[in-house]
mmCIF file of C-alpha atoms in Angstrom:
data_model
loop_
_atom_site.group_PDB
_atom_site.id
_atom_site.type_symbol
_atom_site.label_atom_id
_atom_site.label_comp_id
_atom_site.label_asym_id
_atom_site.label_seq_id
_atom_site.Cartn_x
_atom_site.Cartn_y
_atom_site.Cartn_z
ATOM 1 C CA UNK A 178 179.241 130.271 135.837
ATOM 2 C CA UNK A 179 177.212 132.283 133.589
ATOM 3 C CA UNK A 180 174.997 130.211 131.231
ATOM 4 C CA UNK A 181 175.644 126.809 129.825
ATOM 5 C CA UNK A 182 179.129 125.600 129.104
ATOM 6 C CA UNK A 183 179.830 126.103 125.342
ATOM 7 C CA UNK A 184 183.854 125.463 125.277
ATOM 8 C CA UNK A 185 184.980 123.060 122.587
ATOM 9 C CA UNK A 186 181.543 123.014 120.641
ATOM 10 C CA UNK A 187 181.513 123.562 117.281
ATOM 11 C CA UNK A 188 181.695 127.350 116.534
ATOM 12 C CA UNK A 189 182.451 128.559 119.480
ATOM 13 C CA UNK A 190 186.022 130.739 119.972
ATOM 14 C CA UNK A 191 188.902 128.627 121.490
ATOM 15 C CA UNK A 192 188.573 131.261 124.204
ATOM 16 C CA UNK A 193 184.638 131.335 125.021
ATOM 17 C CA UNK A 194 183.996 128.699 127.910
ATOM 18 C CA UNK A 195 179.900 129.993 128.618
ATOM 19 C CA UNK A 196 177.523 130.847 126.073
ATOM 20 C CA UNK A 197 176.743 134.363 127.867
ATOM 21 C CA UNK A 198 180.511 135.228 127.069
ATOM 22 C CA UNK A 199 179.577 134.322 123.173
ATOM 23 C CA UNK A 200 179.106 137.132 120.321
ATOM 24 C CA UNK A 201 178.473 136.992 116.743
ATOM 25 C CA UNK A 202 181.867 137.334 115.931
ATOM 26 C CA UNK A 203 182.906 134.569 118.092
ATOM 27 C CA UNK A 204 180.195 131.995 118.495
ATOM 28 C CA UNK A 205 177.861 130.398 115.655
ATOM 29 C CA UNK A 206 174.580 132.262 115.539
ATOM 30 C CA UNK A 207 172.975 128.960 115.946
ATOM 31 C CA UNK A 208 173.815 129.129 119.229
ATOM 32 C CA UNK A 209 171.971 132.452 119.949
ATOM 33 C CA UNK A 210 168.191 132.849 120.745
ATOM 34 C CA UNK A 211 167.296 134.196 117.545
ATOM 35 C CA UNK A 212 168.829 134.402 114.030
ATOM 36 C CA UNK A 213 169.338 138.061 113.981
ATOM 37 C CA UNK A 214 170.470 140.977 116.713
ATOM 38 C CA UNK A 215 167.645 143.267 117.227
ATOM 39 C CA UNK A 216 168.062 146.852 115.643
ATOM 40 C CA UNK A 217 168.734 148.967 118.810
ATOM 41 C CA UNK A 218 167.468 152.115 117.342
ATOM 42 C CA UNK A 219 164.277 150.697 116.081
ATOM 43 C CA UNK A 220 163.602 149.196 119.848
ATOM 44 C CA UNK A 221 164.568 152.106 121.737
ATOM 45 C CA UNK A 222 162.030 154.376 119.509
ATOM 46 C CA UNK A 223 159.375 151.432 120.500
ATOM 47 C CA UNK A 224 160.124 151.635 124.068
ATOM 48 C CA UNK A 225 160.197 155.456 124.157
ATOM 49 C CA UNK A 226 156.951 155.523 122.475
ATOM 50 C CA UNK A 227 154.931 152.913 124.805
ATOM 51 C CA UNK A 228 156.185 154.669 127.742
ATOM 52 C CA UNK A 229 154.999 158.278 126.377
ATOM 53 C CA UNK A 230 151.491 156.548 126.234
ATOM 54 C CA UNK A 231 151.927 155.164 129.403
ATOM 55 C CA UNK A 232 152.066 158.310 131.043
ATOM 56 C CA UNK A 233 149.337 159.854 128.952
ATOM 57 C CA UNK A 234 147.359 157.166 129.853
ATOM 58 C CA UNK A 235 148.417 157.485 134.055
ATOM 59 C CA UNK A 236 147.647 161.649 133.227
ATOM 60 C CA UNK A 237 143.955 161.373 131.495
ATOM 61 C CA UNK A 238 142.806 159.310 134.241
ATOM 62 C CA UNK A 239 142.281 162.158 136.516
ATOM 63 C CA UNK A 240 140.023 164.260 134.173
ATOM 64 C CA UNK A 241 137.888 161.293 133.537
ATOM 65 C CA UNK A 242 138.031 158.819 136.076
ATOM 66 C CA UNK A 243 138.199 155.938 133.503
ATOM 67 C CA UNK A 244 139.931 154.094 136.448
ATOM 68 C CA UNK A 245 139.270 150.450 134.813
ATOM 69 C CA UNK A 246 140.303 151.697 131.436
ATOM 70 C CA UNK A 247 143.369 152.968 132.495
ATOM 71 C CA UNK A 248 144.482 150.013 134.837
ATOM 72 C CA UNK A 249 144.145 147.876 131.727
ATOM 73 C CA UNK A 250 146.042 150.397 129.256
ATOM 74 C CA UNK A 251 148.975 150.374 132.276
ATOM 75 C CA UNK A 252 148.985 146.730 132.777
ATOM 76 C CA UNK A 253 149.285 146.805 128.852
ATOM 77 C CA UNK A 254 152.062 149.877 128.071
ATOM 78 C CA UNK A 255 154.213 148.423 130.668
ATOM 79 C CA UNK A 256 154.543 144.937 129.576
ATOM 80 C CA UNK A 257 155.087 146.592 126.242
ATOM 81 C CA UNK A 258 157.913 148.758 127.852
ATOM 82 C CA UNK A 259 159.217 145.646 129.525
ATOM 83 C CA UNK A 260 158.773 143.163 125.997
ATOM 84 C CA UNK A 261 161.114 146.044 124.797
ATOM 85 C CA UNK A 262 163.515 146.484 127.091
ATOM 86 C CA UNK A 263 164.534 142.627 127.133
ATOM 87 C CA UNK A 264 165.168 143.303 122.692
ATOM 88 C CA UNK A 265 167.553 146.138 123.803
ATOM 89 C CA UNK A 266 169.331 143.474 126.735
ATOM 90 C CA UNK A 267 168.941 141.014 123.073
ATOM 91 C CA UNK A 268 170.997 143.519 121.097
ATOM 92 C CA UNK A 269 174.061 143.556 123.571
ATOM 93 C CA UNK A 270 173.672 139.782 124.267
ATOM 94 C CA UNK A 271 171.492 137.460 121.869
ATOM 95 C CA UNK A 272 173.354 134.409 123.417
ATOM 96 C CA UNK A 273 171.343 134.928 126.682
ATOM 97 C CA UNK A 274 167.757 133.212 127.309
ATOM 98 C CA UNK A 275 167.047 135.157 129.857
ATOM 99 C CA UNK A 276 166.258 138.218 127.894
ATOM 100 C CA UNK A 277 164.874 136.736 125.297
ATOM 101 C CA UNK A 278 162.427 135.014 127.529
ATOM 102 C CA UNK A 279 161.083 137.993 129.006
ATOM 103 C CA UNK A 280 160.830 139.804 125.391
ATOM 104 C CA UNK A 281 158.187 136.569 124.165
ATOM 105 C CA UNK A 282 156.451 136.321 127.610
ATOM 106 C CA UNK A 283 155.643 140.298 127.759
ATOM 107 C CA UNK A 284 155.231 141.027 124.338
ATOM 108 C CA UNK A 285 152.447 138.155 123.753
ATOM 109 C CA UNK A 286 150.714 138.358 127.062
ATOM 110 C CA UNK A 287 150.300 142.424 126.913
ATOM 111 C CA UNK A 288 147.744 143.122 124.171
ATOM 112 C CA UNK A 289 145.369 140.831 126.328
ATOM 113 C CA UNK A 290 145.106 144.100 128.397
ATOM 114 C CA UNK A 291 144.176 146.180 125.421
ATOM 115 C CA UNK A 292 141.424 143.972 124.340
ATOM 116 C CA UNK A 293 140.066 144.023 128.316
ATOM 117 C CA UNK A 294 139.697 147.952 127.861
ATOM 118 C CA UNK A 295 138.327 147.609 124.437
ATOM 119 C CA UNK A 296 135.560 145.445 126.122
ATOM 120 C CA UNK A 297 135.162 147.829 129.281
ATOM 121 C CA UNK A 298 134.404 150.474 126.565
ATOM 122 C CA UNK A 299 131.891 148.307 124.602
ATOM 123 C CA UNK A 300 129.906 147.953 127.372
ATOM 124 C CA UNK A 301 129.569 151.978 127.958
ATOM 125 C CA UNK A 302 128.854 152.064 124.010
ATOM 126 C CA UNK A 303 125.950 149.724 124.002
ATOM 127 C CA UNK A 304 124.783 152.130 126.864
ATOM 128 C CA UNK A 305 124.868 155.384 124.845
ATOM 129 C CA UNK A 306 123.340 153.384 121.386
ATOM 130 C CA UNK A 307 120.607 151.637 122.947
ATOM 131 C CA UNK A 308 120.815 148.218 124.857
ATOM 132 C CA UNK A 309 117.936 146.410 123.135
ATOM 133 C CA UNK A 310 120.117 146.893 120.198
ATOM 134 C CA UNK A 311 122.447 144.460 121.735
ATOM 135 C CA UNK A 312 122.101 140.034 121.589
ATOM 136 C CA UNK A 313 123.808 140.425 125.241
ATOM 137 C CA UNK A 314 123.363 142.980 127.692
ATOM 138 C CA UNK A 315 126.367 144.760 128.649
ATOM 139 C CA UNK A 316 127.063 142.949 131.698
ATOM 140 C CA UNK A 317 127.358 140.094 129.776
ATOM 141 C CA UNK A 318 129.896 141.496 127.131
ATOM 142 C CA UNK A 319 132.230 142.156 129.830
ATOM 143 C CA UNK A 320 132.053 139.406 131.784
ATOM 144 C CA UNK A 321 132.319 136.720 128.638
ATOM 145 C CA UNK A 322 134.702 138.159 127.020
ATOM 146 C CA UNK A 323 137.102 139.638 130.075
ATOM 147 C CA UNK A 324 136.850 135.588 131.131
ATOM 148 C CA UNK A 325 138.046 134.530 127.777
ATOM 149 C CA UNK A 326 141.066 137.374 128.507
ATOM 150 C CA UNK A 327 141.670 135.639 131.122
ATOM 151 C CA UNK A 328 141.914 132.088 129.766
ATOM 152 C CA UNK A 329 144.154 133.468 127.265
ATOM 153 C CA UNK A 330 146.445 135.080 129.540
ATOM 154 C CA UNK A 331 146.494 132.029 131.967
ATOM 155 C CA UNK A 332 147.418 130.081 128.207
ATOM 156 C CA UNK A 333 150.208 132.168 127.469
ATOM 157 C CA UNK A 334 151.617 133.034 130.703
ATOM 158 C CA UNK A 335 151.923 129.000 131.519
ATOM 159 C CA UNK A 336 153.349 128.378 128.457
ATOM 160 C CA UNK A 337 156.152 131.161 128.691
ATOM 161 C CA UNK A 338 156.941 129.178 131.950
ATOM 162 C CA UNK A 339 157.399 126.304 130.958
ATOM 163 C CA UNK A 340 159.595 127.417 128.024
ATOM 164 C CA UNK A 341 161.611 129.353 130.644
ATOM 165 C CA UNK A 342 162.059 126.548 132.687
ATOM 166 C CA UNK A 343 162.509 123.780 129.720
ATOM 167 C CA UNK A 344 166.110 121.767 130.195
ATOM 168 C CA UNK A 345 165.484 120.414 126.574
ATOM 169 C CA UNK A 346 164.608 122.009 123.348
ATOM 170 C CA UNK A 347 161.379 119.257 123.498
ATOM 171 C CA UNK A 348 160.188 120.924 126.655
ATOM 172 C CA UNK A 349 160.651 124.122 125.507
ATOM 173 C CA UNK A 350 158.962 123.843 122.200
ATOM 174 C CA UNK A 351 155.725 122.608 124.737
ATOM 175 C CA UNK A 352 155.967 125.237 125.986
ATOM 176 C CA UNK A 353 155.396 127.110 122.689
ATOM 177 C CA UNK A 354 152.651 125.180 121.886
ATOM 178 C CA UNK A 355 150.755 125.871 125.583
ATOM 179 C CA UNK A 356 151.408 129.705 124.328
ATOM 180 C CA UNK A 357 150.103 129.019 120.786
ATOM 181 C CA UNK A 358 146.704 127.841 122.155
ATOM 182 C CA UNK A 359 146.477 130.436 123.941
ATOM 183 C CA UNK A 360 146.906 132.833 121.086
ATOM 184 C CA UNK A 361 144.745 131.250 119.330
ATOM 185 C CA UNK A 362 141.837 131.393 122.052
ATOM 186 C CA UNK A 363 142.533 135.094 121.906
ATOM 187 C CA UNK A 364 141.833 135.182 118.144
ATOM 188 C CA UNK A 365 138.754 133.531 118.583
ATOM 189 C CA UNK A 366 137.308 135.320 120.850
ATOM 190 C CA UNK A 367 137.972 138.142 119.669
ATOM 191 C CA UNK A 368 137.028 137.303 116.329
ATOM 192 C CA UNK A 369 133.517 136.289 118.429
ATOM 193 C CA UNK A 370 133.277 139.745 119.980
ATOM 194 C CA UNK A 371 133.627 141.488 116.211
ATOM 195 C CA UNK A 372 130.965 139.235 115.113
ATOM 196 C CA UNK A 373 128.614 140.431 117.918
ATOM 197 C CA UNK A 374 129.437 143.502 117.679
ATOM 198 C CA UNK A 375 128.909 143.815 113.560
ATOM 199 C CA UNK A 376 125.193 142.941 114.536
ATOM 200 C CA UNK A 377 124.973 145.287 117.443
ATOM 201 C CA UNK A 378 125.646 148.090 114.901
ATOM 202 C CA UNK A 379 123.932 147.065 112.015
ATOM 203 C CA UNK A 380 120.830 146.809 114.869
ATOM 204 C CA UNK A 381 122.066 150.433 115.632
ATOM 205 C CA UNK A 382 121.988 151.483 112.110
ATOM 206 C CA UNK A 383 118.552 150.188 111.445
ATOM 207 C CA UNK A 384 117.339 152.102 114.848
ATOM 208 C CA UNK A 385 118.619 155.389 113.697
ATOM 209 C CA UNK A 386 117.167 155.380 110.037
ATOM 210 C CA UNK A 387 113.613 154.318 111.488
ATOM 211 C CA UNK A 388 114.177 157.416 114.275
ATOM 212 C CA UNK A 389 114.865 160.131 111.533
ATOM 213 C CA UNK A 390 112.048 158.564 109.501
ATOM 214 C CA UNK A 391 110.104 158.996 112.128
ATOM 215 C CA UNK A 392 111.378 162.363 113.484
ATOM 216 C CA UNK A 393 111.143 163.522 110.076
ATOM 217 C CA UNK A 394 107.181 162.520 109.869
ATOM 218 C CA UNK A 395 106.554 163.948 113.000
ATOM 219 C CA UNK A 396 108.161 167.335 112.758
ATOM 220 C CA UNK A 397 110.915 166.589 115.796
ATOM 221 C CA UNK A 398 114.595 167.642 115.529
ATOM 222 C CA UNK A 399 117.306 165.429 114.974
ATOM 223 C CA UNK A 400 120.434 165.657 117.524
ATOM 224 C CA UNK A 401 123.175 168.021 116.700
ATOM 225 C CA UNK A 402 125.031 166.221 113.801
ATOM 226 C CA UNK A 403 128.270 167.256 115.495
ATOM 227 C CA UNK A 404 127.316 165.118 118.263
ATOM 228 C CA UNK A 405 126.204 162.447 115.674
ATOM 229 C CA UNK A 406 129.675 162.512 113.884
ATOM 230 C CA UNK A 407 131.925 163.041 116.758
ATOM 231 C CA UNK A 408 130.545 159.779 119.165
ATOM 232 C CA UNK A 409 130.449 157.607 115.547
ATOM 233 C CA UNK A 410 133.805 158.542 114.614
ATOM 234 C CA UNK A 411 135.312 157.332 117.945
ATOM 235 C CA UNK A 412 133.357 154.304 117.944
ATOM 236 C CA UNK A 413 134.767 153.695 114.473
ATOM 237 C CA UNK A 414 138.325 154.647 115.738
ATOM 238 C CA UNK A 415 138.018 152.533 118.245
ATOM 239 C CA UNK A 416 137.078 149.316 116.307
ATOM 240 C CA UNK A 417 140.218 150.317 113.923
ATOM 241 C CA UNK A 418 142.277 149.542 116.913
ATOM 242 C CA UNK A 419 140.659 146.412 117.608
ATOM 243 C CA UNK A 420 140.729 145.445 114.359
ATOM 244 C CA UNK A 421 144.724 145.881 114.337
ATOM 245 C CA UNK A 422 144.890 144.264 117.544
ATOM 246 C CA UNK A 423 143.272 140.704 115.587
ATOM 247 C CA UNK A 424 145.718 141.347 113.048
ATOM 248 C CA UNK A 425 148.686 141.294 115.212
ATOM 249 C CA UNK A 426 147.736 138.306 117.527
ATOM 250 C CA UNK A 427 147.124 136.575 113.974
ATOM 251 C CA UNK A 428 150.607 136.918 113.310
ATOM 252 C CA UNK A 429 151.887 135.647 116.163
ATOM 253 C CA UNK A 430 149.596 132.948 115.763
ATOM 254 C CA UNK A 431 151.731 132.147 112.398
ATOM 255 C CA UNK A 432 155.303 133.478 113.946
ATOM 256 C CA UNK A 433 154.914 130.417 116.952
ATOM 257 C CA UNK A 434 153.328 127.874 114.754
ATOM 258 C CA UNK A 435 156.104 126.412 113.864
ATOM 259 C CA UNK A 436 158.369 127.037 117.500
ATOM 260 C CA UNK A 437 161.517 129.347 117.845
ATOM 261 C CA UNK A 438 163.278 128.499 115.601
ATOM 262 C CA UNK A 439 160.331 129.163 112.368
ATOM 263 C CA UNK A 440 161.423 131.518 109.657
ATOM 264 C CA UNK A 441 158.595 133.526 110.581
ATOM 265 C CA UNK A 442 159.987 134.100 114.162
ATOM 266 C CA UNK A 443 163.718 134.798 112.956
ATOM 267 C CA UNK A 444 162.848 137.694 110.593
ATOM 268 C CA UNK A 445 162.954 141.507 112.621
ATOM 269 C CA UNK A 446 161.002 143.560 109.645
ATOM 270 C CA UNK A 447 158.025 141.272 109.840
ATOM 271 C CA UNK A 448 157.897 141.478 113.792
ATOM 272 C CA UNK A 449 158.673 145.330 113.883
ATOM 273 C CA UNK A 450 155.816 146.160 111.437
ATOM 274 C CA UNK A 451 153.242 143.166 112.550
ATOM 275 C CA UNK A 452 153.630 143.206 115.980
ATOM 276 C CA UNK A 453 155.071 146.469 117.299
ATOM 277 C CA UNK A 454 153.542 148.687 114.504
ATOM 278 C CA UNK A 455 150.057 147.307 115.182
ATOM 279 C CA UNK A 456 149.880 147.268 118.767
ATOM 280 C CA UNK A 457 151.795 151.162 118.789
ATOM 281 C CA UNK A 458 149.393 152.330 116.444
ATOM 282 C CA UNK A 459 146.564 150.777 118.791
ATOM 283 C CA UNK A 460 147.568 152.231 121.400
ATOM 284 C CA UNK A 461 147.917 155.578 120.197
ATOM 285 C CA UNK A 462 144.085 155.233 118.893
ATOM 286 C CA UNK A 463 142.992 154.119 122.172
ATOM 287 C CA UNK A 464 145.435 156.825 124.106
ATOM 288 C CA UNK A 465 143.872 160.140 121.278
ATOM 289 C CA UNK A 466 140.570 158.836 121.223
ATOM 290 C CA UNK A 467 140.554 158.435 125.147
ATOM 291 C CA UNK A 468 137.065 157.273 126.063
ATOM 292 C CA UNK A 469 136.822 159.936 128.466
ATOM 293 C CA UNK A 470 136.882 162.472 125.877
ATOM 294 C CA UNK A 471 133.145 161.678 124.926
ATOM 295 C CA UNK A 472 132.064 159.899 127.507
ATOM 296 C CA UNK A 473 133.185 162.428 130.230
ATOM 297 C CA UNK A 474 132.610 160.836 133.797
ATOM 298 C CA UNK A 475 129.693 158.830 132.472
ATOM 299 C CA UNK A 476 132.450 156.260 132.543
ATOM 300 C CA UNK A 477 131.921 155.986 136.320
ATOM 301 C CA UNK A 478 128.384 155.889 136.570
ATOM 302 C CA UNK A 479 128.012 153.480 133.270
ATOM 303 C CA UNK A 480 125.140 154.816 132.179
ATOM 304 C CA UNK A 481 123.920 156.240 129.132
ATOM 305 C CA UNK A 482 125.576 159.107 127.799
ATOM 306 C CA UNK A 483 123.558 162.212 127.555
ATOM 307 C CA UNK A 484 123.101 165.632 127.539
ATOM 308 C CA UNK A 485 120.035 167.717 128.186
ATOM 309 C CA UNK A 486 120.342 170.240 124.941
ATOM 310 C CA UNK A 487 121.017 166.719 122.872
ATOM 311 C CA UNK A 488 117.660 165.244 123.730
ATOM 312 C CA UNK A 489 115.381 164.032 120.712
ATOM 313 C CA UNK A 490 112.223 162.270 120.932
ATOM 314 C CA UNK A 491 111.344 159.811 117.871
ATOM 315 C CA UNK A 492 107.219 160.095 118.293
ATOM 316 C CA UNK A 493 104.780 159.713 121.208
ATOM 317 C CA UNK A 494 104.917 157.366 124.051
ATOM 318 C CA UNK A 495 108.341 156.850 123.874
ATOM 319 C CA UNK A 496 110.614 156.911 126.778
ATOM 320 C CA UNK A 497 114.108 157.838 124.548
ATOM 321 C CA UNK A 498 115.902 159.953 126.119
ATOM 322 C CA UNK A 499 118.005 161.510 123.371
ATOM 323 C CA UNK A 500 120.741 158.923 123.239
ATOM 324 C CA UNK A 501 118.850 156.248 121.377
ATOM 325 C CA UNK A 502 118.470 154.426 125.098
ATOM 326 C CA UNK A 503 115.335 152.913 126.553
ATOM 327 C CA UNK A 504 115.367 152.206 129.791
ATOM 328 C CA UNK A 505 112.389 149.769 129.398
ATOM 329 C CA UNK A 506 113.565 147.891 126.367
ATOM 330 C CA UNK A 507 113.070 148.373 123.255
ATOM 331 C CA UNK A 508 110.871 150.919 122.212
ATOM 332 C CA UNK A 509 106.894 150.162 121.332
ATOM 333 C CA UNK A 510 106.651 149.973 117.378
ATOM 334 C CA UNK A 511 103.171 151.007 117.419
ATOM 335 C CA UNK A 512 104.706 154.421 119.516
ATOM 336 C CA UNK A 513 107.112 155.253 116.817
ATOM 337 C CA UNK A 514 104.259 154.902 113.789
ATOM 338 C CA UNK A 515 102.990 158.400 113.266
ATOM 339 C CA UNK A 516 99.436 158.837 112.329
ATOM 340 C CA UNK A 517 98.572 161.014 109.343
ATOM 341 C CA UNK A 518 97.413 163.602 111.967
ATOM 342 C CA UNK A 519 100.673 164.096 113.243
ATOM 343 C CA UNK A 520 102.580 164.289 109.319
ATOM 344 C CA UNK A 521 103.843 167.879 108.952
ATOM 345 C CA UNK A 522 102.070 170.050 106.774
ATOM 346 C CA UNK A 523 104.124 170.890 103.188
ATOM 347 C CA UNK A 524 104.878 174.369 104.700
ATOM 348 C CA UNK A 525 107.271 172.652 107.750
ATOM 349 C CA UNK A 526 108.737 170.419 105.117
ATOM 350 C CA UNK A 527 111.729 172.828 104.404
ATOM 351 C CA UNK A 528 112.247 173.363 108.139
ATOM 352 C CA UNK A 529 112.934 169.645 108.804
ATOM 353 C CA UNK A 530 116.693 168.480 108.552
ATOM 354 C CA UNK A 531 116.955 165.479 106.845
#
């Protein structure tokens, strides 16, 4: 026997006995897992692209040794592949429940691992720009938000399991609500993370302005613009990837808020754009702008990213090593203020880059 027996039910062809034997031509779509048949070409494309990104991520781990980052990206990408495989299986039998649940569970929890990769990356970024600019330590960032990811993952997995084991619509809806709670918690933790990061980068910006002003006054040379621009671009594009994942998570909350039978859950175009499209673009960014390209092997060491030729000073008495990182905390403000005798002469002003 394959699936529930549906012989004799309204909208079922006379020669159909089990639900697994149904097709859209022989059975009413109200018996299907969704109100539409997934597009085979679009889902094949998404599956292929996520698989390509997965392979590229595995290759890039060897020169950069970003094992923790790659592990999280691997888990997220493999779940995306499994999810779109489930959607392809749904194309060939939209009435079978197993492919539907594979699609729902895999695609719902996959972004948890992408955000975990971003949390791990931020800890290194904080060390690069200066721990003193952060409200909390890099390790605390990692512990708090990875824990939030685990809680979200447990809730979403538990809800998916409840929906899978449900024998009635009410039990299935209960599982959906648990999944929804996990998604909502994920959105909440991501929003808090984004706000804390915004404060950090505002502090970084203020600190950079202060450093540049002091360097000008003391006749010091700023670090090469290419270095600053390259790393800043990496941070900005990674922040955009995080925003894309947040948009996707908000969409899934709205989608599941009315259950599997809701209007939004039964429209393919919004799903392919706001679920698949957002995560596909985020995965591309997190692969093309791989943190290893900017941090080199410093990822493994978890130390400030500094190259000797890029060192610069912000004044006497500072322990700055060129990256804006101070081993002993925020630099002494008095050490950063030049005395009149330290000001450059008018003849030197044109040689100081502004």
